[in-house]
Structure formats: structure tokens, C-alpha cells
Amino acid sequence: MSFSFNFFNPVRINFGTDSLQEAGKIARKYGTNALIVTGKSSMQKFGVLDKLTCILQKSGVNSIVFSDITPNPTVGEIDMAAKVARTNHVDLIIGLGGGSPLDSSKAVAVAAKDNISVWDYLKREPKSALPVITIVSTSGTGSEVNRFSVMTNTKTGEKPGFGYECMYPKESIIDPVIMQSMPKYVTATTGFDVFVHSLEAYTGSLSNPIADSYCEKAFTLLKESLVTAYNEPENIKARSDMAAASALAGLAIDSAGVGIIHALEHPVSGNFPNIAHGAGLAALTVESMKLNINNKTTKEKYARVAHIFGKIKGNKTEEDMAYELLETVKKILTVLNLNVSLKDLKVNEAQLEKIAKEAFTTMNFAVLNNPVQIDENNALKLLKDSFK
Ligand SMILES: [Fe+2]
């Protein structure tokens, strides 16, 4: 089989224990007046925000803080942060936290350059963006190393993803020490997000040998360390492995995209913002895999992932191995306490039709990348099967 693909990623990754200490030196390369975009509580609670502002100050970088980013960031929050950036003439954006602040930091970097709402960039490519540095506190999003941003329109419930070349962070600081304070539920949901990023990039239409190699390494790290990081929050090796897995999967989706699980999850948590992205994925994954497993290439790839995850006993066919992966996923979900349905997550059944439709408007690129062609009827059936 011959390949044709495009692979590009310009993000400098600064990975390692206590790499947060380098933040001042790194920031100074890009500016002296930074806006830190972060969430409302955890980075303050664990002292990371204070530490960061001190480190920046020592290198001559002033900072102001925008800490109103919520778990499913809204257009209003991003527009407000962009206004703060413009008013204060900042020359650098630092995203600090999990997927939501990091996604927002890239959107703010774009919106700060113009006086229009960030929503308008869904249809119009921005000319430029302020430089962005990401400092990630969870291991799941992949946002730390790619160009993507996701935002929610509170008026319509739409939750599209978007990403342009000017939105790549200049640098990413990945310090596993910060992740030791991650609560168990966040470790589970973000860790499962890494798994789904790897699975969807590995099996999507855009999959390619470079992204595949990243996914395979991510699967190995997930196998070794996801459950350990969940059970032993302070285990620095497990935290490092998961941080590396998150970055690898983030690079993979930047090139190879996501599929139907993400296409359906975005409208789920867009319409029900109390649902964590990884929990929504957990509810949708098994049924989506049952559909995709019928594709020949996907079956082969599921079998390969099963080999990475399992000890192979006896003579098993490729078909057996592919189905074994489904069992592995169910076991992982049980261990992580994420064996949930959309009903358990309090999705309103009457909204399933709206959710199915939105997958084809705001996340159509992910629908198209899925290895099996999906129409609105299949999508609705998947949602109904994931609701039970
Ligand atoms: Fe994700």
C-alpha cells in the first residue's frame, strides 16, 4: 500500500521533572508582558500559579492573570480574555492548566489580534496570532502540543473544534511534577482521552506511518502507566509516562485526526457542560468500536493494539484479537470507574437527535475521518446504544 500524507509540527517540547523552572527563560524569548490564561481553582490551590508568576518575574516577564476559564470554555470567556489581552497590550499568552485553559490560550492568541468574536474564526482563517506557551497540568488533552482549540457556544450548545497553522504553541512545558496533584477522576478521564486520541488517530482515514508510530508508543505507555497513575497519584514514573503518552497522542491527532467518538462527544458535553470530555468518551467508545470493527483495516489495527495491551494465549485469529481489544477497553473503564452510559451522565434522551445532527455540522471533519462511513441514522443509533 502506498502512502500520501502531510506531517508538520513546530512546537518545541520542554519535557521533564521541574521543567516549570524554565518558564521565565522560555517566555522571555517571546515577550515581556504575558497574559496567563487559566481555570478558576486548581492551579491556585496547588500553588502552581503563584510559582509561575514568580518565575516569570525573575526573568523580567510581567504577567496578568485571566482565571475565568471553565471546564467547557465558552465563546464569551474567550472573547473576554482576548479583550483583557488587547487592553493590556500583552505580547505573549501562557496557557496554564488542563485542556480547557490550553485550548482557550490558543483561541485568545488569535482573537486578541482582531476586534471580532472568536466564533467568527470558524469561517475565516486568522492572519496571525500572539505567541503561545502551554504549561500542562493534566495528561490527556494533547492540546499542549497541537494547534486545536475547542469552544462552546452557550446559546446553541454547539462545541466545535478548530485549528489553524498560526495557532501552534511556540513551546510547551510538560512537567510531570505538576500532574502529581491531579485528582483521581481527572486522571481517569484525561487518561482515557489519551487512549481514544491514540485509537482514533491510529484507525482514521488520515492515519499515516509517523502518527501510527506515536500511537503505538502511546499505547505502550498507557498499558504500563494509566492504572498506576490512577492508583498512585504521586508515582512520578507513571505521571511521566502518561505525560509523554498525552503528548504523543496529541501529535498524532494533529496529523491523523480523530473519529466518530470525538465527533459525538463534543455535542454531548457542549449541550451538557457538566460532563467531562473523557467521561463522555467513556460512554461512547465501546459502541463506536463495535461499529468500526467491521472495517477490515480497523480490525487489523485493533488486533495490533490488543497485542500491545495483552499477553497472547494460544492461537488467536486477527478477529479474536480485535474483539479482545473491546474486552480490554471494558476492563480499563471498570478499573478507572468510568463504566458509564450517557444515561448515567444525565444526558437527556430527548436531546440525542440534536446531538447526532450537530456531529455533522461542528465536527464533520472527524465524522469524515472515521474508518466507517457514518450517516445521521448510524450516529443516532450509536447514541441510543450508548445511552442504555
Ligand atoms: Fe479528546
Tab-separated table of C-alpha atoms and ligand atoms in Angstrom:
chain	number	residue	atom	x	y	z
A	1	MET	CA	0.000	0.000	0.000
A	2	SER	CA	1.427	3.416	-0.879
A	3	PHE	CA	1.051	6.403	1.377
A	4	SER	CA	0.383	10.029	0.857
A	5	PHE	CA	0.350	12.256	3.926
A	6	ASN	CA	1.384	15.535	5.403
A	7	PHE	CA	3.129	15.847	8.741
A	8	PHE	CA	4.081	19.119	10.388
A	9	ASN	CA	4.556	20.184	13.981
A	10	PRO	CA	6.625	23.200	15.035
A	11	VAL	CA	6.086	23.028	18.838
A	12	ARG	CA	9.252	22.907	20.964
A	13	ILE	CA	8.631	20.460	23.804
A	14	ASN	CA	10.393	21.117	27.133
A	15	PHE	CA	9.734	17.887	29.000
A	16	GLY	CA	10.909	16.837	32.432
A	17	THR	CA	10.704	16.991	36.198
A	18	ASP	CA	10.756	20.625	37.361
A	19	SER	CA	10.804	21.978	33.802
A	20	LEU	CA	8.385	24.648	35.113
A	21	GLN	CA	11.515	26.374	36.442
A	22	GLU	CA	12.468	27.137	32.820
A	23	ALA	CA	9.247	29.089	32.184
A	24	GLY	CA	10.856	32.531	32.674
A	25	LYS	CA	13.724	31.885	30.300
A	26	ILE	CA	11.381	30.437	27.697
A	27	ALA	CA	8.795	33.221	27.984
A	28	ARG	CA	11.478	35.919	27.691
A	29	LYS	CA	12.210	34.732	24.124
A	30	TYR	CA	8.741	35.845	23.058
A	31	GLY	CA	7.808	38.846	25.149
A	32	THR	CA	7.860	40.724	28.437
A	33	ASN	CA	4.163	41.205	29.094
A	34	ALA	CA	2.215	37.949	29.380
A	35	LEU	CA	-1.417	37.048	29.889
A	36	ILE	CA	-1.767	33.803	31.824
A	37	VAL	CA	-4.975	32.031	30.803
A	38	THR	CA	-6.079	29.517	33.418
A	39	GLY	CA	-9.039	27.973	35.238
A	40	LYS	CA	-10.743	29.042	38.423
A	41	SER	CA	-9.180	26.857	41.088
A	42	SER	CA	-6.691	24.000	40.852
A	43	MET	CA	-3.605	25.930	39.690
A	44	GLN	CA	-4.208	28.435	42.512
A	45	LYS	CA	-4.992	25.737	45.072
A	46	PHE	CA	-1.800	23.805	44.400
A	47	GLY	CA	0.375	26.929	44.266
A	48	VAL	CA	1.408	26.463	40.622
A	49	LEU	CA	0.083	29.848	39.507
A	50	ASP	CA	1.999	31.711	42.238
A	51	LYS	CA	5.140	29.758	41.434
A	52	LEU	CA	4.799	30.594	37.737
A	53	THR	CA	4.279	34.345	38.251
A	54	CYS	CA	7.406	34.432	40.494
A	55	ILE	CA	9.480	32.509	37.939
A	56	LEU	CA	8.337	34.878	35.172
A	57	GLN	CA	9.040	37.955	37.296
A	58	LYS	CA	12.615	36.793	37.944
A	59	SER	CA	13.214	36.722	34.189
A	60	GLY	CA	11.711	40.162	33.687
A	61	VAL	CA	8.355	38.995	32.348
A	62	ASN	CA	5.320	40.776	33.826
A	63	SER	CA	2.120	38.807	33.937
A	64	ILE	CA	-1.562	39.360	34.399
A	65	VAL	CA	-3.946	36.523	35.079
A	66	PHE	CA	-7.264	35.649	33.450
A	67	SER	CA	-8.681	32.830	35.570
A	68	ASP	CA	-12.287	32.622	34.401
A	69	ILE	CA	-11.928	29.664	32.036
A	70	THR	CA	-14.492	26.944	32.835
A	71	PRO	CA	-14.212	23.205	32.040
A	72	ASN	CA	-16.028	23.600	28.696
A	73	PRO	CA	-14.736	27.079	27.728
A	74	THR	CA	-17.339	29.382	26.217
A	75	VAL	CA	-17.080	31.898	23.404
A	76	GLY	CA	-17.880	34.634	25.957
A	77	GLU	CA	-14.954	33.639	28.212
A	78	ILE	CA	-12.511	33.611	25.296
A	79	ASP	CA	-13.736	36.941	23.943
A	80	MET	CA	-13.405	38.432	27.415
A	81	ALA	CA	-9.836	37.147	27.830
A	82	ALA	CA	-8.954	38.497	24.360
A	83	LYS	CA	-10.265	41.898	25.414
A	84	VAL	CA	-8.075	41.788	28.531
A	85	ALA	CA	-5.093	40.917	26.299
A	86	ARG	CA	-5.804	43.847	23.948
A	87	THR	CA	-6.443	46.361	26.725
A	88	ASN	CA	-3.192	45.453	28.464
A	89	HIS	CA	-1.145	45.243	25.239
A	90	VAL	CA	0.234	41.808	26.124
A	91	ASP	CA	2.778	40.303	23.745
A	92	LEU	CA	2.521	36.688	24.884
A	93	ILE	CA	-0.172	34.236	26.014
A	94	ILE	CA	0.601	31.484	28.520
A	95	GLY	CA	-1.965	28.714	28.856
A	96	LEU	CA	-1.762	27.055	32.274
A	97	GLY	CA	-3.814	24.011	33.285
A	98	GLY	CA	-5.707	21.221	31.539
A	99	GLY	CA	-7.271	21.055	28.099
A	100	SER	CA	-9.698	23.904	28.644
A	101	PRO	CA	-7.202	26.682	29.528
A	102	LEU	CA	-4.741	25.419	26.903
A	103	ASP	CA	-7.374	25.335	24.155
A	104	SER	CA	-8.508	28.778	25.270
A	105	SER	CA	-4.985	30.208	25.268
A	106	LYS	CA	-4.671	29.462	21.536
A	107	ALA	CA	-8.103	30.918	20.768
A	108	VAL	CA	-7.290	34.023	22.835
A	109	ALA	CA	-3.976	34.438	20.983
A	110	VAL	CA	-5.923	34.673	17.738
A	111	ALA	CA	-8.855	36.773	18.974
A	112	ALA	CA	-6.532	39.267	20.704
A	113	LYS	CA	-5.243	40.343	17.293
A	114	ASP	CA	-8.659	41.497	15.988
A	115	ASN	CA	-11.698	43.130	17.426
A	116	ILE	CA	-14.126	40.348	16.458
A	117	SER	CA	-15.595	37.385	18.300
A	118	VAL	CA	-13.536	34.183	18.284
A	119	TRP	CA	-16.620	32.407	16.873
A	120	ASP	CA	-16.048	34.221	13.557
A	121	TYR	CA	-12.781	32.317	13.080
A	122	LEU	CA	-14.706	29.137	12.384
A	123	LYS	CA	-15.302	30.564	8.923
A	124	ARG	CA	-12.363	32.892	8.490
A	125	GLU	CA	-8.681	31.951	8.788
A	126	PRO	CA	-6.855	34.395	11.077
A	127	LYS	CA	-3.821	36.190	9.628
A	128	SER	CA	-1.708	35.799	12.767
A	129	ALA	CA	-1.751	35.090	16.485
A	130	LEU	CA	0.194	36.143	19.562
A	131	PRO	CA	2.876	33.630	20.602
A	132	VAL	CA	1.578	30.938	22.961
A	133	ILE	CA	3.355	28.855	25.598
A	134	THR	CA	1.436	25.940	27.082
A	135	ILE	CA	2.072	24.614	30.589
A	136	VAL	CA	0.002	21.495	31.012
A	137	SER	CA	-1.334	20.170	34.324
A	138	THR	CA	-3.177	17.056	33.120
A	139	SER	CA	-2.179	14.201	30.863
A	140	GLY	CA	-4.837	13.727	28.276
A	141	THR	CA	-5.705	16.682	26.178
A	142	GLY	CA	-2.799	16.731	23.730
A	143	SER	CA	-3.630	20.412	23.379
A	144	GLU	CA	-0.204	21.240	24.794
A	145	VAL	CA	1.471	20.229	21.526
A	146	ASN	CA	-1.085	20.834	18.798
A	147	ARG	CA	-2.979	23.675	17.138
A	148	PHE	CA	-6.506	22.717	18.145
A	149	SER	CA	-8.961	24.639	20.246
A	150	VAL	CA	-12.496	23.733	21.266
A	151	MET	CA	-15.122	26.224	22.392
A	152	THR	CA	-18.784	26.102	23.357
A	153	ASN	CA	-21.496	28.408	22.103
A	154	THR	CA	-23.809	28.680	25.121
A	155	LYS	CA	-26.694	29.970	23.002
A	156	THR	CA	-26.811	26.904	20.731
A	157	GLY	CA	-24.917	24.189	22.656
A	158	GLU	CA	-22.555	23.794	19.673
A	159	LYS	CA	-18.998	22.780	20.596
A	160	PRO	CA	-16.783	22.928	17.522
A	161	GLY	CA	-13.069	22.291	17.335
A	162	PHE	CA	-10.879	24.471	15.122
A	163	GLY	CA	-7.181	24.915	14.473
A	164	TYR	CA	-5.041	26.947	12.084
A	165	GLU	CA	-1.315	26.903	11.491
A	166	CYS	CA	-0.755	30.197	13.351
A	167	MET	CA	-2.310	28.600	16.459
A	168	TYR	CA	0.509	26.152	17.200
A	169	PRO	CA	2.066	26.949	20.579
A	170	LYS	CA	5.659	28.159	20.235
A	171	GLU	CA	6.713	25.996	23.155
A	172	SER	CA	5.228	23.557	25.610
A	173	ILE	CA	6.393	22.949	29.161
A	174	ILE	CA	5.494	19.454	30.328
A	175	ASP	CA	6.419	18.970	33.981
A	176	PRO	CA	5.114	15.696	35.475
A	177	VAL	CA	5.539	17.103	38.995
A	178	ILE	CA	2.548	19.402	38.365
A	179	MET	CA	0.476	16.332	37.477
A	180	GLN	CA	1.032	14.673	40.854
A	181	SER	CA	-1.736	16.851	42.281
A	182	MET	CA	-4.268	15.794	39.645
A	183	PRO	CA	-7.418	14.333	41.302
A	184	LYS	CA	-8.265	10.696	40.588
A	185	TYR	CA	-11.317	11.450	38.457
A	186	VAL	CA	-9.309	13.854	36.281
A	187	THR	CA	-6.502	11.284	35.949
A	188	ALA	CA	-9.098	8.744	34.776
A	189	THR	CA	-10.978	10.959	32.321
A	190	THR	CA	-7.918	12.636	30.796
A	191	GLY	CA	-6.045	9.318	30.679
A	192	PHE	CA	-8.916	7.714	28.802
A	193	ASP	CA	-8.865	10.691	26.418
A	194	VAL	CA	-5.251	9.742	25.566
A	195	PHE	CA	-6.432	6.234	24.743
A	196	VAL	CA	-9.201	7.492	22.446
A	197	HIS	CA	-6.896	10.009	20.723
A	198	SER	CA	-4.461	7.181	20.015
A	199	LEU	CA	-7.185	4.781	18.868
A	200	GLU	CA	-8.906	7.260	16.552
A	201	ALA	CA	-5.662	8.613	15.050
A	202	TYR	CA	-4.421	5.033	14.562
A	203	THR	CA	-7.526	3.897	12.691
A	204	GLY	CA	-8.751	7.046	10.934
A	205	SER	CA	-8.618	7.688	7.189
A	206	LEU	CA	-5.741	10.127	7.728
A	207	SER	CA	-3.621	7.633	9.678
A	208	ASN	CA	-0.023	7.531	8.477
A	209	PRO	CA	3.230	5.814	9.475
A	210	ILE	CA	4.554	8.717	11.570
A	211	ALA	CA	1.349	9.195	13.546
A	212	ASP	CA	0.990	5.397	13.844
A	213	SER	CA	4.398	5.119	15.494
A	214	TYR	CA	3.397	7.819	18.009
A	215	CYS	CA	0.138	5.989	18.733
A	216	GLU	CA	1.889	2.654	19.233
A	217	LYS	CA	4.272	4.201	21.774
A	218	ALA	CA	1.333	5.924	23.464
A	219	PHE	CA	-0.469	2.563	23.778
A	220	THR	CA	2.640	1.019	25.361
A	221	LEU	CA	2.893	3.857	27.895
A	222	LEU	CA	-0.845	3.666	28.607
A	223	LYS	CA	-0.575	-0.049	29.242
A	224	GLU	CA	2.308	0.465	31.651
A	225	SER	CA	1.127	3.524	33.495
A	226	LEU	CA	-2.524	4.579	33.155
A	227	VAL	CA	-3.830	2.435	36.009
A	228	THR	CA	-0.727	3.089	38.135
A	229	ALA	CA	-1.103	6.867	37.742
A	230	TYR	CA	-4.759	6.454	38.760
A	231	ASN	CA	-3.977	4.341	41.843
A	232	GLU	CA	-0.731	6.057	42.862
A	233	PRO	CA	-1.079	9.790	42.137
A	234	GLU	CA	2.437	10.605	43.341
A	235	ASN	CA	4.190	7.933	41.294
A	236	ILE	CA	6.438	10.181	39.189
A	237	LYS	CA	7.331	7.474	36.657
A	238	ALA	CA	3.656	6.802	35.950
A	239	ARG	CA	2.976	10.550	35.740
A	240	SER	CA	5.917	10.999	33.323
A	241	ASP	CA	4.759	8.100	31.172
A	242	MET	CA	1.233	9.490	30.983
A	243	ALA	CA	2.520	12.993	30.198
A	244	ALA	CA	4.587	11.566	27.340
A	245	ALA	CA	1.629	9.470	26.132
A	246	SER	CA	-0.564	12.565	26.112
A	247	ALA	CA	1.980	14.485	24.027
A	248	LEU	CA	2.462	11.587	21.603
A	249	ALA	CA	-1.286	11.191	21.107
A	250	GLY	CA	-1.650	14.976	20.787
A	251	LEU	CA	0.928	14.980	17.991
A	252	ALA	CA	-0.806	12.012	16.358
A	253	ILE	CA	-4.237	13.668	16.219
A	254	ASP	CA	-2.686	16.863	14.911
A	255	SER	CA	-1.738	14.910	11.804
A	256	ALA	CA	-4.170	11.988	11.682
A	257	GLY	CA	-7.284	13.478	13.287
A	258	VAL	CA	-9.982	11.947	15.466
A	259	GLY	CA	-13.118	9.996	14.539
A	260	ILE	CA	-16.737	9.326	15.436
A	261	ILE	CA	-16.143	9.029	19.210
A	262	HIS	CA	-14.909	12.630	19.363
A	263	ALA	CA	-17.443	13.774	16.756
A	264	LEU	CA	-20.278	12.590	19.017
A	265	GLU	CA	-18.682	13.543	22.330
A	266	HIS	CA	-18.272	17.229	21.518
A	267	PRO	CA	-22.005	17.843	21.097
A	268	VAL	CA	-22.657	15.695	24.202
A	269	SER	CA	-20.538	17.867	26.509
A	270	GLY	CA	-21.430	21.000	24.514
A	271	ASN	CA	-25.099	20.502	25.389
A	272	PHE	CA	-24.358	19.114	28.858
A	273	PRO	CA	-21.341	21.137	30.058
A	274	ASN	CA	-21.117	19.332	33.409
A	275	ILE	CA	-19.906	16.226	31.596
A	276	ALA	CA	-16.107	15.883	31.460
A	277	HIS	CA	-14.836	15.229	27.916
A	278	GLY	CA	-13.199	11.941	28.946
A	279	ALA	CA	-16.379	10.727	30.663
A	280	GLY	CA	-18.405	11.431	27.508
A	281	LEU	CA	-15.803	9.491	25.510
A	282	ALA	CA	-16.008	6.622	28.005
A	283	ALA	CA	-19.763	6.322	27.398
A	284	LEU	CA	-19.382	6.303	23.605
A	285	THR	CA	-16.257	4.227	22.972
A	286	VAL	CA	-17.411	0.609	23.214
A	287	GLU	CA	-20.418	1.012	20.896
A	288	SER	CA	-18.332	3.021	18.399
A	289	MET	CA	-15.653	0.320	18.389
A	290	LYS	CA	-18.313	-2.352	17.756
A	291	LEU	CA	-19.307	-0.444	14.627
A	292	ASN	CA	-15.765	0.287	13.406
A	293	ILE	CA	-14.511	-3.253	13.967
A	294	ASN	CA	-16.389	-4.330	10.816
A	295	ASN	CA	-13.894	-2.403	8.696
A	296	LYS	CA	-11.080	-4.717	7.550
A	297	THR	CA	-8.196	-2.293	8.152
A	298	THR	CA	-9.611	-1.254	11.503
A	299	LYS	CA	-9.908	-4.890	12.544
A	300	GLU	CA	-6.212	-5.401	11.724
A	301	LYS	CA	-5.261	-2.334	13.701
A	302	TYR	CA	-7.439	-3.242	16.694
A	303	ALA	CA	-5.679	-6.624	16.701
A	304	ARG	CA	-2.299	-4.853	16.781
A	305	VAL	CA	-3.400	-2.678	19.706
A	306	ALA	CA	-4.654	-5.803	21.500
A	307	HIS	CA	-1.165	-7.290	21.061
A	308	ILE	CA	0.358	-4.212	22.686
A	309	PHE	CA	-2.068	-4.428	25.618
A	310	GLY	CA	-2.276	-8.149	26.194
A	311	LYS	CA	-0.497	-11.362	26.829
A	312	ILE	CA	-1.463	-13.532	23.911
A	313	LYS	CA	-2.521	-17.025	24.921
A	314	GLY	CA	-2.996	-19.782	22.338
A	315	ASN	CA	-3.580	-19.426	18.635
A	316	LYS	CA	-5.825	-16.484	18.151
A	317	THR	CA	-7.076	-15.144	14.857
A	318	GLU	CA	-6.915	-11.495	13.967
A	319	GLU	CA	-10.681	-11.340	14.501
A	320	ASP	CA	-10.312	-12.803	18.014
A	321	MET	CA	-7.587	-10.304	18.843
A	322	ALA	CA	-9.641	-7.375	17.572
A	323	TYR	CA	-12.547	-8.418	19.808
A	324	GLU	CA	-10.086	-8.909	22.660
A	325	LEU	CA	-9.369	-5.189	22.456
A	326	LEU	CA	-13.037	-4.487	23.160
A	327	GLU	CA	-12.758	-6.567	26.333
A	328	THR	CA	-9.540	-4.747	27.288
A	329	VAL	CA	-11.287	-1.399	26.910
A	330	LYS	CA	-14.186	-2.553	29.091
A	331	LYS	CA	-11.702	-3.695	31.763
A	332	ILE	CA	-9.827	-0.364	31.656
A	333	LEU	CA	-13.120	1.528	32.023
A	334	THR	CA	-14.095	-0.623	35.010
A	335	VAL	CA	-10.738	-0.140	36.765
A	336	LEU	CA	-10.931	3.620	36.189
A	337	ASN	CA	-14.525	3.748	37.457
A	338	LEU	CA	-15.624	5.060	34.077
A	339	ASN	CA	-18.014	2.323	33.093
A	340	VAL	CA	-20.823	4.775	32.381
A	341	SER	CA	-23.638	5.266	29.880
A	342	LEU	CA	-24.930	8.563	28.544
A	343	LYS	CA	-27.923	7.995	30.829
A	344	ASP	CA	-25.598	7.694	33.861
A	345	LEU	CA	-24.030	11.003	32.811
A	346	LYS	CA	-27.509	12.606	32.882
A	347	VAL	CA	-27.782	13.274	29.173
A	348	ASN	CA	-31.405	13.993	28.306
A	349	GLU	CA	-32.618	11.279	25.923
A	350	ALA	CA	-34.806	13.795	24.077
A	351	GLN	CA	-31.633	15.644	23.004
A	352	LEU	CA	-29.996	12.688	21.254
A	353	GLU	CA	-31.337	13.684	17.846
A	354	LYS	CA	-29.965	17.222	18.209
A	355	ILE	CA	-26.592	15.793	19.310
A	356	ALA	CA	-26.466	13.453	16.298
A	357	LYS	CA	-27.183	16.356	13.932
A	358	GLU	CA	-24.509	18.594	15.492
A	359	ALA	CA	-21.814	15.972	14.926
A	360	PHE	CA	-22.285	16.616	11.200
A	361	THR	CA	-22.131	20.386	11.453
A	362	THR	CA	-19.488	21.265	14.046
A	363	MET	CA	-17.393	18.050	13.934
A	364	ASN	CA	-17.838	16.891	10.354
A	365	PHE	CA	-14.078	16.631	9.764
A	366	ALA	CA	-13.984	13.958	12.491
A	367	VAL	CA	-17.010	12.120	11.054
A	368	LEU	CA	-15.287	12.044	7.660
A	369	ASN	CA	-12.058	10.714	9.188
A	370	ASN	CA	-13.836	7.752	10.798
A	371	PRO	CA	-12.854	4.460	9.134
A	372	VAL	CA	-16.509	3.515	8.625
A	373	GLN	CA	-18.842	5.936	6.882
A	374	ILE	CA	-21.443	7.265	9.289
A	375	ASP	CA	-24.764	8.912	8.464
A	376	GLU	CA	-27.193	10.610	10.808
A	377	ASN	CA	-29.132	7.377	11.370
A	378	ASN	CA	-25.984	5.433	12.379
A	379	ALA	CA	-24.956	8.315	14.629
A	380	LEU	CA	-28.337	8.361	16.361
A	381	LYS	CA	-28.238	4.586	16.803
A	382	LEU	CA	-24.753	4.839	18.345
A	383	LEU	CA	-26.003	7.481	20.770
A	384	LYS	CA	-29.064	5.386	21.688
A	385	ASP	CA	-26.927	2.270	22.213
A	386	SER	CA	-24.535	4.296	24.376
A	387	PHE	CA	-27.466	5.662	26.393
A	388	LYS	CA	-28.667	2.302	27.808
B	1	FE	FE	-10.116	14.328	23.265
